[in-house]
PDB file of C-alpha atoms in Angstrom:
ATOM      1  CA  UNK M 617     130.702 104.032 130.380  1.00  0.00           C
ATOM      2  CA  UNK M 618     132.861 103.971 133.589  1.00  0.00           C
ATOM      3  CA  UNK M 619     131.013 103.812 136.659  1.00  0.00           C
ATOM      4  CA  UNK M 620     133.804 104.548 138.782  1.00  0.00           C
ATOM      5  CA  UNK M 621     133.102 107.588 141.399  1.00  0.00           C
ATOM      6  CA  UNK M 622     134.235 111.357 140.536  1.00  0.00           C
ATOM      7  CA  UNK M 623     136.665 111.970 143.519  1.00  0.00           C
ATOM      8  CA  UNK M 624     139.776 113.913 142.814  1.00  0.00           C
ATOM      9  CA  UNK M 625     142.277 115.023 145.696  1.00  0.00           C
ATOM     10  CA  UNK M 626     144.081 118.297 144.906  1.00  0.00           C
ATOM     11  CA  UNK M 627     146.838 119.360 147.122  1.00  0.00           C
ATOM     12  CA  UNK M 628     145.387 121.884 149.576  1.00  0.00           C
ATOM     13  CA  UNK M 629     147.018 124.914 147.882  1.00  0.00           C
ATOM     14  CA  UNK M 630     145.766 123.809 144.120  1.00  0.00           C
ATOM     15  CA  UNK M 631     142.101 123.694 145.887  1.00  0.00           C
ATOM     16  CA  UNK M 632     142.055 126.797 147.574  1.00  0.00           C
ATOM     17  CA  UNK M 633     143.167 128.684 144.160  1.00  0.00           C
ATOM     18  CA  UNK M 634     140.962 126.547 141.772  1.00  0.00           C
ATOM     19  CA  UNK M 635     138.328 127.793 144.246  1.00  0.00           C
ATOM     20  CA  UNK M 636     139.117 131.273 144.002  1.00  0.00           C
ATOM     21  CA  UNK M 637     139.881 130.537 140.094  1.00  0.00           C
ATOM     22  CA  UNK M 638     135.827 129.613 139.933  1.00  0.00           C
ATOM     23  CA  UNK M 639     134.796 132.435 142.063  1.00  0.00           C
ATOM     24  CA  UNK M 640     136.469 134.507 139.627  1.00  0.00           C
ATOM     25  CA  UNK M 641     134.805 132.353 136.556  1.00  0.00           C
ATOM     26  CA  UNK M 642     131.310 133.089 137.931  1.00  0.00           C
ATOM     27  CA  UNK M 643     131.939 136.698 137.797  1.00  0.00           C
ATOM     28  CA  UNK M 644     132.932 136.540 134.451  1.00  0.00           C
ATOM     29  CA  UNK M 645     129.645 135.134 133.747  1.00  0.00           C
ATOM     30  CA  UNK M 646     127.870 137.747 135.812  1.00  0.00           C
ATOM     31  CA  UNK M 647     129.498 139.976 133.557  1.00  0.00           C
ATOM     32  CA  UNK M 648     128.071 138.282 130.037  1.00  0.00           C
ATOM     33  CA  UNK M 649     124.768 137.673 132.281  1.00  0.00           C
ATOM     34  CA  UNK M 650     124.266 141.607 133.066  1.00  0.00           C
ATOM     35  CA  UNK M 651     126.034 142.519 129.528  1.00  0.00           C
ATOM     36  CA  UNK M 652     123.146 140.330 127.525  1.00  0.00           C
ATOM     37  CA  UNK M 653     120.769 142.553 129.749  1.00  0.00           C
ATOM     38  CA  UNK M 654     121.777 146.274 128.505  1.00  0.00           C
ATOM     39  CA  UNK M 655     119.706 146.137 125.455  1.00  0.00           C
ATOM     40  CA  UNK M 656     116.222 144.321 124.693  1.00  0.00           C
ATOM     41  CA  UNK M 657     116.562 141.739 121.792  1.00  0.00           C
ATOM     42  CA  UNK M 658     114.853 138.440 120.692  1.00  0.00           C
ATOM     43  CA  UNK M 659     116.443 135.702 122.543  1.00  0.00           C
ATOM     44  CA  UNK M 660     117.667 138.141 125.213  1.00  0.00           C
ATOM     45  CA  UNK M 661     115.987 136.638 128.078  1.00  0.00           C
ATOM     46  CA  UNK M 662     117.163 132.738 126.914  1.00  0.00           C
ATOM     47  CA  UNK M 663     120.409 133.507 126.485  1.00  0.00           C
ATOM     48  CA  UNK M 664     121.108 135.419 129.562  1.00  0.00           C
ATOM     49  CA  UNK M 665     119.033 131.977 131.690  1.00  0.00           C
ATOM     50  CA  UNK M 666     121.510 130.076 130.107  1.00  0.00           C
ATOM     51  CA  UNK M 667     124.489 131.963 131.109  1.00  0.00           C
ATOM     52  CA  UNK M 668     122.425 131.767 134.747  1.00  0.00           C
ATOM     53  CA  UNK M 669     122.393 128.008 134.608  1.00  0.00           C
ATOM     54  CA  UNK M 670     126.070 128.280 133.715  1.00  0.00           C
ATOM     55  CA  UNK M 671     126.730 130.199 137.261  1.00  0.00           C
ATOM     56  CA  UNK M 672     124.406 127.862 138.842  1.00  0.00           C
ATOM     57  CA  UNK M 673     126.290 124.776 138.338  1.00  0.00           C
ATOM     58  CA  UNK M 674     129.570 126.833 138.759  1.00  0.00           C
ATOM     59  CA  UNK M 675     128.004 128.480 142.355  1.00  0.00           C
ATOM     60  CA  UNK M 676     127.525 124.216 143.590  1.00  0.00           C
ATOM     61  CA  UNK M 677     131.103 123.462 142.535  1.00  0.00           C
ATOM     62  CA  UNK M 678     132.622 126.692 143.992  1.00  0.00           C
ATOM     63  CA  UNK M 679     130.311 126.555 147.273  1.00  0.00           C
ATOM     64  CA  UNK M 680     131.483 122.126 148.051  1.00  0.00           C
ATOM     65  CA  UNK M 681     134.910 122.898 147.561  1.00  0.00           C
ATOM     66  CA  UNK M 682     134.821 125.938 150.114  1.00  0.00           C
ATOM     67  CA  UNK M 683     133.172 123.540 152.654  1.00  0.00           C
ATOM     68  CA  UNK M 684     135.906 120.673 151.552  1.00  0.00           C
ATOM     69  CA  UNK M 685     138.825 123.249 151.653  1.00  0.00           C
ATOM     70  CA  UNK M 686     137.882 124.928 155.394  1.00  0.00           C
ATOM     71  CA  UNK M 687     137.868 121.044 156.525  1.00  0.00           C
ATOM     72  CA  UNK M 688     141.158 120.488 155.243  1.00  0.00           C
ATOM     73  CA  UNK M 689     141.931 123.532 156.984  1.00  0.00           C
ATOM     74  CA  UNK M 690     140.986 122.744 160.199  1.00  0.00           C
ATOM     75  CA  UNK M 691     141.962 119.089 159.981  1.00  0.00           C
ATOM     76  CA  UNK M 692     145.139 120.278 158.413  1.00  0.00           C
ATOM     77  CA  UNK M 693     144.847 117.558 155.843  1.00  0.00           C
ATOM     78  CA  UNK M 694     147.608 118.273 152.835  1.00  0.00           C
ATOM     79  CA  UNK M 695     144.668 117.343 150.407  1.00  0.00           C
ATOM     80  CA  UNK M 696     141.527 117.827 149.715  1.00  0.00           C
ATOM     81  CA  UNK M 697     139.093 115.740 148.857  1.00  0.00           C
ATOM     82  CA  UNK M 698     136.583 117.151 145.723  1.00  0.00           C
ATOM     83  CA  UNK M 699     133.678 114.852 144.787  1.00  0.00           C
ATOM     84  CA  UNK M 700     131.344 115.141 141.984  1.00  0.00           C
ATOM     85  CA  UNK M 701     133.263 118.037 139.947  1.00  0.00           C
ATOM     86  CA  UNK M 702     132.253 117.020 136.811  1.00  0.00           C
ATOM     87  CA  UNK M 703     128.544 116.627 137.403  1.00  0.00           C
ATOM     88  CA  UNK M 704     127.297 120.025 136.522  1.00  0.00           C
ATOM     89  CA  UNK M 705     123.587 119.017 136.754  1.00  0.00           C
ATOM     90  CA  UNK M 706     124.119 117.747 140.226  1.00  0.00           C
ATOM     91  CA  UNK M 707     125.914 120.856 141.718  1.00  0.00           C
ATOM     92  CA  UNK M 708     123.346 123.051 139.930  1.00  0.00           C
ATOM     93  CA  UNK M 709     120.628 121.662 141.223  1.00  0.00           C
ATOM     94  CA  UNK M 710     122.939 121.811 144.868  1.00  0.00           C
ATOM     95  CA  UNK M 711     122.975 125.353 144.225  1.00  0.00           C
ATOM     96  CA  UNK M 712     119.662 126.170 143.407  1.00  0.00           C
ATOM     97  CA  UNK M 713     118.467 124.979 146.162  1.00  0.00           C
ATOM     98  CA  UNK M 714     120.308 126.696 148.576  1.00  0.00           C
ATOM     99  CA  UNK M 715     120.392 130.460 146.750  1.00  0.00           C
ATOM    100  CA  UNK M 716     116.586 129.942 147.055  1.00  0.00           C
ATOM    101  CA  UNK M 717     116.354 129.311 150.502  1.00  0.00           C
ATOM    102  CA  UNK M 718     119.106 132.203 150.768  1.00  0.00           C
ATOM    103  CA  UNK M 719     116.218 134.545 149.247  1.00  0.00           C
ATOM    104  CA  UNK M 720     113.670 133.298 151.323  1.00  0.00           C
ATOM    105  CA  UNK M 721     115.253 133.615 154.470  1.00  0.00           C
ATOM    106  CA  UNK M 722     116.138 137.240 153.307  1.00  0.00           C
ATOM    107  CA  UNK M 723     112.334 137.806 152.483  1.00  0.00           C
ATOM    108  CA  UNK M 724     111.360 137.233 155.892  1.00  0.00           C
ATOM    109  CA  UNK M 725     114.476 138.991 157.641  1.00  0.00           C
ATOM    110  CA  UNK M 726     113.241 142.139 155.530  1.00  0.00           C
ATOM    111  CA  UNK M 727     109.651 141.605 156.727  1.00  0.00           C
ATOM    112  CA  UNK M 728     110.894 140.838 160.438  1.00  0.00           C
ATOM    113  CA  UNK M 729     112.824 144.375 160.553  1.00  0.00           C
ATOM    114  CA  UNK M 730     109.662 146.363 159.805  1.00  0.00           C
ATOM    115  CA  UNK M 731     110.805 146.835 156.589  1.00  0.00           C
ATOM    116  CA  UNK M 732     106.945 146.277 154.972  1.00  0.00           C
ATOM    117  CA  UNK M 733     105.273 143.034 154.023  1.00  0.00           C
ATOM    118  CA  UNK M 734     107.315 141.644 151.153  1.00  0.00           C
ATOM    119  CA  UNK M 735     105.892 139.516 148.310  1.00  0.00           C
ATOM    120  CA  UNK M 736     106.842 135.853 148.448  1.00  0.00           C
ATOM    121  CA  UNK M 737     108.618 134.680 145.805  1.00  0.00           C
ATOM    122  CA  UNK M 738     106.540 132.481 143.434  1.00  0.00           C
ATOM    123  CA  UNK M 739     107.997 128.938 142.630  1.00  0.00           C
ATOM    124  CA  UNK M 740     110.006 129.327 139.604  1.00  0.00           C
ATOM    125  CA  UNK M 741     108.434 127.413 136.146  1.00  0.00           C
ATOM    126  CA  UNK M 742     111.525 125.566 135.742  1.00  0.00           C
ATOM    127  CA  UNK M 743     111.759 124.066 139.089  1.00  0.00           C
ATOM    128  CA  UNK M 744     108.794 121.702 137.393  1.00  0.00           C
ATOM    129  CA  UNK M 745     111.330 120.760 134.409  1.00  0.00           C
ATOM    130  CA  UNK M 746     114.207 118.573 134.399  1.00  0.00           C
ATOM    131  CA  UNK M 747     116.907 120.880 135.163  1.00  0.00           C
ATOM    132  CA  UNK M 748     119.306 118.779 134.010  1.00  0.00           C
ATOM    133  CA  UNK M 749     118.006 119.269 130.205  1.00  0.00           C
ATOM    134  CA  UNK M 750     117.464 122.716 130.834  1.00  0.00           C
ATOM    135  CA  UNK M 751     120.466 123.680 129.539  1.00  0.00           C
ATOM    136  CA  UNK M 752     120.231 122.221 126.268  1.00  0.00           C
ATOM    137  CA  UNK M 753     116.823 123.436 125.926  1.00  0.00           C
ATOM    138  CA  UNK M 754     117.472 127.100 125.937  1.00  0.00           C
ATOM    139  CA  UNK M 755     120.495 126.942 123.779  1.00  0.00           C
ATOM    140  CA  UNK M 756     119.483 124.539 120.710  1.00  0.00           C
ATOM    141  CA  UNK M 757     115.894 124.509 118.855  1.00  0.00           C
ATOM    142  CA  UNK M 758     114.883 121.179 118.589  1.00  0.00           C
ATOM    143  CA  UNK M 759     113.152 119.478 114.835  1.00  0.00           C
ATOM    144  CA  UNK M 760     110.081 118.819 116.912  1.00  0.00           C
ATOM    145  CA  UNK M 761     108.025 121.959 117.382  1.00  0.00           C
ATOM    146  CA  UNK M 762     106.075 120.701 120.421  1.00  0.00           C
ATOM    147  CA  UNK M 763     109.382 120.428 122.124  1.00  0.00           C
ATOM    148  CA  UNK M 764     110.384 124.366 121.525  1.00  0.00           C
ATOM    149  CA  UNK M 765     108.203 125.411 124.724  1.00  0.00           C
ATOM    150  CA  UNK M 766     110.657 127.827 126.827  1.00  0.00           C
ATOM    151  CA  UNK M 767     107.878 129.187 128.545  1.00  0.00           C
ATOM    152  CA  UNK M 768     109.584 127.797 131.790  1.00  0.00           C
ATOM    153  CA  UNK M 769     112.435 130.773 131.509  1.00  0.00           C
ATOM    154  CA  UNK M 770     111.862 132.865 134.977  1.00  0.00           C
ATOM    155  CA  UNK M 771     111.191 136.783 134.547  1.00  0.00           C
ATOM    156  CA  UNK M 772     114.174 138.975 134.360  1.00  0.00           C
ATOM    157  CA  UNK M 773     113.686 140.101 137.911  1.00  0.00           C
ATOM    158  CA  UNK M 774     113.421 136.734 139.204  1.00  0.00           C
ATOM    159  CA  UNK M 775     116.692 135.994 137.182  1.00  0.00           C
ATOM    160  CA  UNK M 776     118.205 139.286 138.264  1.00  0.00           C
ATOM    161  CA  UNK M 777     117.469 138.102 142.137  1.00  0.00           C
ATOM    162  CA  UNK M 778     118.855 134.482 141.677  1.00  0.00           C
ATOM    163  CA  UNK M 779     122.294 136.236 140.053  1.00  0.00           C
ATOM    164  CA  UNK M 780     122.796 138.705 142.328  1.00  0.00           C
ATOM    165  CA  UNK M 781     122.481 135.963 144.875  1.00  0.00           C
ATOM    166  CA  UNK M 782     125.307 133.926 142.968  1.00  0.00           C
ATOM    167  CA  UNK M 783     127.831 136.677 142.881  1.00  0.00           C
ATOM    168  CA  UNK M 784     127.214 137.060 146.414  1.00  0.00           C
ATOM    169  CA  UNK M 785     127.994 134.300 147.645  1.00  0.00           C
ATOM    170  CA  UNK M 786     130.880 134.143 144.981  1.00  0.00           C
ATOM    171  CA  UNK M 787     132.466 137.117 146.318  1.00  0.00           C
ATOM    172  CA  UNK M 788     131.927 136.182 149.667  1.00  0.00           C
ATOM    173  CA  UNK M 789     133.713 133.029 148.832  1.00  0.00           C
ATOM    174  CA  UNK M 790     137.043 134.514 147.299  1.00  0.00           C
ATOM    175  CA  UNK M 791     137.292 137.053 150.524  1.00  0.00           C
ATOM    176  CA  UNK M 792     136.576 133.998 152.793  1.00  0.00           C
ATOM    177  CA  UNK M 793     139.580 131.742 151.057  1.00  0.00           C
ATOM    178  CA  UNK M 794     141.768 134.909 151.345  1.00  0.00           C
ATOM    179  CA  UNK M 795     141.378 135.213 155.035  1.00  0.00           C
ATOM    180  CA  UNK M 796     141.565 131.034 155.606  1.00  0.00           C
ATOM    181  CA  UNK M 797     144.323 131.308 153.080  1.00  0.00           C
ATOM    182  CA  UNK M 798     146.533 133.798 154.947  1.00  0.00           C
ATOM    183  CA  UNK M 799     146.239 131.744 157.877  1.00  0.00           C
ATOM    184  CA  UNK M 800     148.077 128.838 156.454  1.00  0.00           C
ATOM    185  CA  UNK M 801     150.622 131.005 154.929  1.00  0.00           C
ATOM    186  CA  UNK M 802     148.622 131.585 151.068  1.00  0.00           C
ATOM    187  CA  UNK M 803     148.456 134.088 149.628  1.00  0.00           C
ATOM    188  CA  UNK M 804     145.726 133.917 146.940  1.00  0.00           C
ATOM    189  CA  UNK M 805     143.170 136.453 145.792  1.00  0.00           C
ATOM    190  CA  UNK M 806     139.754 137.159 143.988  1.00  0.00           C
ATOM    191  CA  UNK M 807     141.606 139.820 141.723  1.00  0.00           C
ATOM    192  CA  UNK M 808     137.906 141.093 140.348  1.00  0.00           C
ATOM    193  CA  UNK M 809     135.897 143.429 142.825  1.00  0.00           C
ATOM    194  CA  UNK M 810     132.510 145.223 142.441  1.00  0.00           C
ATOM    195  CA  UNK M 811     132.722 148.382 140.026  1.00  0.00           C
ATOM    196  CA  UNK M 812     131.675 151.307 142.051  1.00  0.00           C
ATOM    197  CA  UNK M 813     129.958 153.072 139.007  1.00  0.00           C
ATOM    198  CA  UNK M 814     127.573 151.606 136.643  1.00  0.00           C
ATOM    199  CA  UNK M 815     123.846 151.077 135.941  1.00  0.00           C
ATOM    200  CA  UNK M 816     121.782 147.824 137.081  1.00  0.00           C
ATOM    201  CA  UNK M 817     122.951 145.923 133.876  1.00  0.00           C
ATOM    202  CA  UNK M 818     126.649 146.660 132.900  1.00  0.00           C
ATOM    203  CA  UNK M 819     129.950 145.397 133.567  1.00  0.00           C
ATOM    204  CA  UNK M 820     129.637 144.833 137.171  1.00  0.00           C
ATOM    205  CA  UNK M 821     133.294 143.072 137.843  1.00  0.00           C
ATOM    206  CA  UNK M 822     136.825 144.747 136.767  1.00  0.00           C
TER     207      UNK M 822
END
Protein backbone atom coordinates (compact mmCIF):
# COMPACT_ATOMS: atom_id res chain seq x y z
CA UNK A 1 0.00 0.00 0.00
CA UNK A 2 1.50 3.43 -0.98
CA UNK A 3 1.64 5.84 1.67
CA UNK A 4 2.41 8.63 -0.43
CA UNK A 5 -0.05 11.82 0.12
CA UNK A 6 -3.26 12.39 -2.25
CA UNK A 7 -2.32 15.87 -3.73
CA UNK A 8 -3.12 16.46 -7.33
CA UNK A 9 -2.63 20.01 -9.06
CA UNK A 10 -5.13 20.64 -11.87
CA UNK A 11 -4.65 23.61 -14.02
CA UNK A 12 -6.94 26.34 -12.68
CA UNK A 13 -9.48 26.02 -15.54
CA UNK A 14 -9.71 21.93 -15.22
CA UNK A 15 -10.54 22.75 -11.33
CA UNK A 16 -13.03 25.24 -11.66
CA UNK A 17 -15.07 22.87 -14.25
CA UNK A 18 -14.42 19.54 -12.35
CA UNK A 19 -15.97 21.65 -9.57
CA UNK A 20 -18.90 22.63 -11.36
CA UNK A 21 -18.79 18.94 -13.02
CA UNK A 22 -19.43 17.65 -9.12
CA UNK A 23 -21.91 20.25 -8.35
CA UNK A 24 -23.72 18.97 -11.20
CA UNK A 25 -23.00 15.11 -9.99
CA UNK A 26 -24.63 15.86 -6.61
CA UNK A 27 -27.71 16.95 -8.26
CA UNK A 28 -27.92 14.01 -10.12
CA UNK A 29 -27.96 12.23 -6.95
CA UNK A 30 -30.54 14.55 -5.46
CA UNK A 31 -32.46 13.47 -8.26
CA UNK A 32 -32.18 9.38 -7.54
CA UNK A 33 -32.33 10.58 -3.68
CA UNK A 34 -35.92 12.38 -4.12
CA UNK A 35 -36.86 9.75 -7.05
CA UNK A 36 -36.33 6.61 -4.40
CA UNK A 37 -38.73 8.83 -2.21
CA UNK A 38 -42.02 9.01 -4.57
CA UNK A 39 -43.28 5.69 -3.57
CA UNK A 40 -43.03 3.69 -0.11
CA UNK A 41 -41.17 0.29 -0.55
CA UNK A 42 -39.01 -2.08 1.62
CA UNK A 43 -35.56 -0.84 1.51
CA UNK A 44 -36.78 2.63 0.51
CA UNK A 45 -35.41 4.48 3.33
CA UNK A 46 -31.69 2.48 3.03
CA UNK A 47 -31.32 3.01 -0.27
CA UNK A 48 -32.16 6.59 -0.53
CA UNK A 49 -29.32 7.10 2.99
CA UNK A 50 -27.04 5.59 0.80
CA UNK A 51 -27.48 7.72 -2.14
CA UNK A 52 -27.27 10.60 0.89
CA UNK A 53 -23.89 9.34 1.95
CA UNK A 54 -23.01 9.38 -1.74
CA UNK A 55 -23.77 13.39 -1.82
CA UNK A 56 -22.14 13.66 1.44
CA UNK A 57 -18.77 12.67 0.46
CA UNK A 58 -19.38 14.38 -2.98
CA UNK A 59 -20.68 17.88 -0.95
CA UNK A 60 -16.71 17.65 1.08
CA UNK A 61 -14.97 17.21 -2.27
CA UNK A 62 -17.06 19.86 -4.14
CA UNK A 63 -17.07 22.37 -1.01
CA UNK A 64 -12.45 22.02 -0.57
CA UNK A 65 -12.03 22.53 -4.05
CA UNK A 66 -14.29 25.79 -4.08
CA UNK A 67 -12.16 27.08 -1.12
CA UNK A 68 -8.81 25.79 -3.12
CA UNK A 69 -10.09 27.28 -6.48
CA UNK A 70 -11.17 31.06 -4.98
CA UNK A 71 -7.40 30.94 -3.51
CA UNK A 72 -5.99 30.29 -6.73
CA UNK A 73 -8.11 32.98 -7.78
CA UNK A 74 -7.06 35.53 -5.72
CA UNK A 75 -3.43 34.44 -5.63
CA UNK A 76 -3.71 34.02 -9.33
CA UNK A 77 -1.88 30.75 -9.06
CA UNK A 78 -2.18 28.76 -12.68
CA UNK A 79 -2.89 25.60 -10.47
CA UNK A 80 -4.60 24.43 -7.97
CA UNK A 81 -3.75 22.48 -5.41
CA UNK A 82 -6.60 19.46 -4.48
CA UNK A 83 -5.74 17.27 -1.46
CA UNK A 84 -7.43 14.26 -0.27
CA UNK A 85 -9.81 13.64 -3.46
CA UNK A 86 -9.91 10.20 -3.20
CA UNK A 87 -10.75 9.84 0.47
CA UNK A 88 -14.47 9.78 0.36
CA UNK A 89 -14.83 8.90 4.09
CA UNK A 90 -12.75 11.86 5.02
CA UNK A 91 -14.62 14.56 2.95
CA UNK A 92 -17.92 13.01 4.11
CA UNK A 93 -17.35 13.21 7.37
CA UNK A 94 -15.89 17.14 6.33
CA UNK A 95 -19.24 17.61 5.09
CA UNK A 96 -21.33 16.38 7.62
CA UNK A 97 -20.10 18.33 9.88
CA UNK A 98 -20.49 21.49 8.44
CA UNK A 99 -24.27 20.93 6.73
CA UNK A 100 -25.10 20.25 10.43
CA UNK A 101 -23.88 23.22 11.86
CA UNK A 102 -25.47 24.92 8.61
CA UNK A 103 -28.95 23.59 10.11
CA UNK A 104 -28.29 24.60 13.41
CA UNK A 105 -27.35 27.96 12.83
CA UNK A 106 -30.58 28.15 10.63
CA UNK A 107 -32.62 26.74 13.68
CA UNK A 108 -31.73 29.53 15.76
CA UNK A 109 -31.85 32.35 12.95
CA UNK A 110 -35.60 31.07 12.53
CA UNK A 111 -36.14 31.25 16.31
CA UNK A 112 -34.22 34.74 16.52
CA UNK A 113 -36.72 36.32 13.79
CA UNK A 114 -39.82 35.54 15.86
CA UNK A 115 -40.52 32.94 13.72
CA UNK A 116 -41.73 30.44 16.90
CA UNK A 117 -39.58 28.23 19.06
CA UNK A 118 -38.19 25.58 16.74
CA UNK A 119 -37.36 22.00 17.79
CA UNK A 120 -33.66 21.23 18.02
CA UNK A 121 -32.52 18.80 15.94
CA UNK A 122 -31.76 15.49 17.75
CA UNK A 123 -28.18 14.00 17.19
CA UNK A 124 -28.46 11.73 14.34
CA UNK A 125 -28.01 7.60 15.28
CA UNK A 126 -25.31 7.34 12.88
CA UNK A 127 -23.16 10.05 14.10
CA UNK A 128 -22.42 7.13 16.97
CA UNK A 129 -21.29 4.62 14.03
CA UNK A 130 -18.27 4.57 12.04
CA UNK A 131 -19.25 6.55 9.15
CA UNK A 132 -16.72 5.36 7.23
CA UNK A 133 -18.43 1.69 7.12
CA UNK A 134 -21.63 3.19 6.81
CA UNK A 135 -21.71 2.92 3.42
CA UNK A 136 -21.16 -0.61 3.06
CA UNK A 137 -23.55 -1.29 5.71
CA UNK A 138 -26.65 -0.05 4.07
CA UNK A 139 -25.88 -1.45 0.72
CA UNK A 140 -24.71 -5.24 1.40
CA UNK A 141 -26.35 -7.75 4.11
CA UNK A 142 -23.74 -9.21 5.91
CA UNK A 143 -23.60 -13.58 6.84
CA UNK A 144 -23.66 -12.50 10.44
CA UNK A 145 -27.15 -11.56 11.55
CA UNK A 146 -26.07 -9.53 14.60
CA UNK A 147 -24.28 -7.32 12.19
CA UNK A 148 -27.63 -6.48 9.97
CA UNK A 149 -28.68 -3.66 12.62
CA UNK A 150 -29.56 -0.46 10.33
CA UNK A 151 -31.43 0.95 12.98
CA UNK A 152 -28.87 3.92 12.81
CA UNK A 153 -30.62 5.16 9.28
CA UNK A 154 -31.99 8.89 10.24
CA UNK A 155 -35.89 9.52 9.60
CA UNK A 156 -36.86 10.64 6.20
CA UNK A 157 -37.31 14.17 7.40
CA UNK A 158 -34.06 14.31 8.99
CA UNK A 159 -32.65 12.91 5.62
CA UNK A 160 -34.88 15.22 3.63
CA UNK A 161 -33.24 18.31 5.81
CA UNK A 162 -29.55 17.10 5.44
CA UNK A 163 -30.26 16.85 1.32
CA UNK A 164 -31.85 19.81 0.85
CA UNK A 165 -28.93 21.29 2.69
CA UNK A 166 -26.47 19.51 0.13
CA UNK A 167 -28.09 20.79 -2.98
CA UNK A 168 -27.91 24.06 -1.47
CA UNK A 169 -24.86 24.54 -1.01
CA UNK A 170 -24.25 22.64 -4.39
CA UNK A 171 -26.11 25.11 -6.29
CA UNK A 172 -24.74 27.83 -4.52
CA UNK A 173 -21.41 26.49 -5.49
CA UNK A 174 -21.90 26.22 -9.41
CA UNK A 175 -23.44 30.04 -9.39
CA UNK A 176 -20.43 31.08 -7.17
CA UNK A 177 -17.68 29.43 -9.78
CA UNK A 178 -19.72 31.11 -12.59
CA UNK A 179 -19.35 34.55 -11.21
CA UNK A 180 -15.36 33.87 -10.01
CA UNK A 181 -15.16 32.19 -13.36
CA UNK A 182 -16.24 35.15 -15.52
CA UNK A 183 -13.86 37.19 -13.78
CA UNK A 184 -10.86 35.39 -15.05
CA UNK A 185 -12.24 35.17 -18.44
CA UNK A 186 -14.30 31.33 -17.96
CA UNK A 187 -16.94 30.70 -18.96
CA UNK A 188 -18.33 27.57 -17.24
CA UNK A 189 -21.79 26.71 -15.99
CA UNK A 190 -24.04 24.52 -13.63
CA UNK A 191 -26.27 23.61 -16.76
CA UNK A 192 -29.04 21.92 -14.17
CA UNK A 193 -31.36 24.49 -12.27
CA UNK A 194 -34.29 23.95 -9.82
CA UNK A 195 -37.59 22.69 -11.65
CA UNK A 196 -40.20 25.23 -10.93
CA UNK A 197 -43.06 22.56 -10.79
CA UNK A 198 -43.08 19.41 -8.91
CA UNK A 199 -44.08 17.80 -5.58
CA UNK A 200 -41.62 17.45 -2.43
CA UNK A 201 -40.15 14.15 -3.92
CA UNK A 202 -39.70 14.25 -7.78
CA UNK A 203 -37.23 15.20 -10.22
CA UNK A 204 -36.07 18.32 -8.69
CA UNK A 205 -33.02 19.19 -11.31
CA UNK A 206 -33.51 19.45 -15.32
Amino acid sequence: MSNSPDVQHPSRDEAFQSAVDLARHILENANSYHALAAEDFPGRDRMRFAVLLVMLEEAGKMLNMVRECERAAKADYLSVRIEDYNDNCLNGRRALGQILEELRIMDKAFEALGKGEVERMPEPAFLREDFCTLKERVLYIPLDRSKRDTSFIPSGELMDRLAGTIERNAVAAGSYLHDLGRALGLWITLDLEPRKEGGSHSIRYV
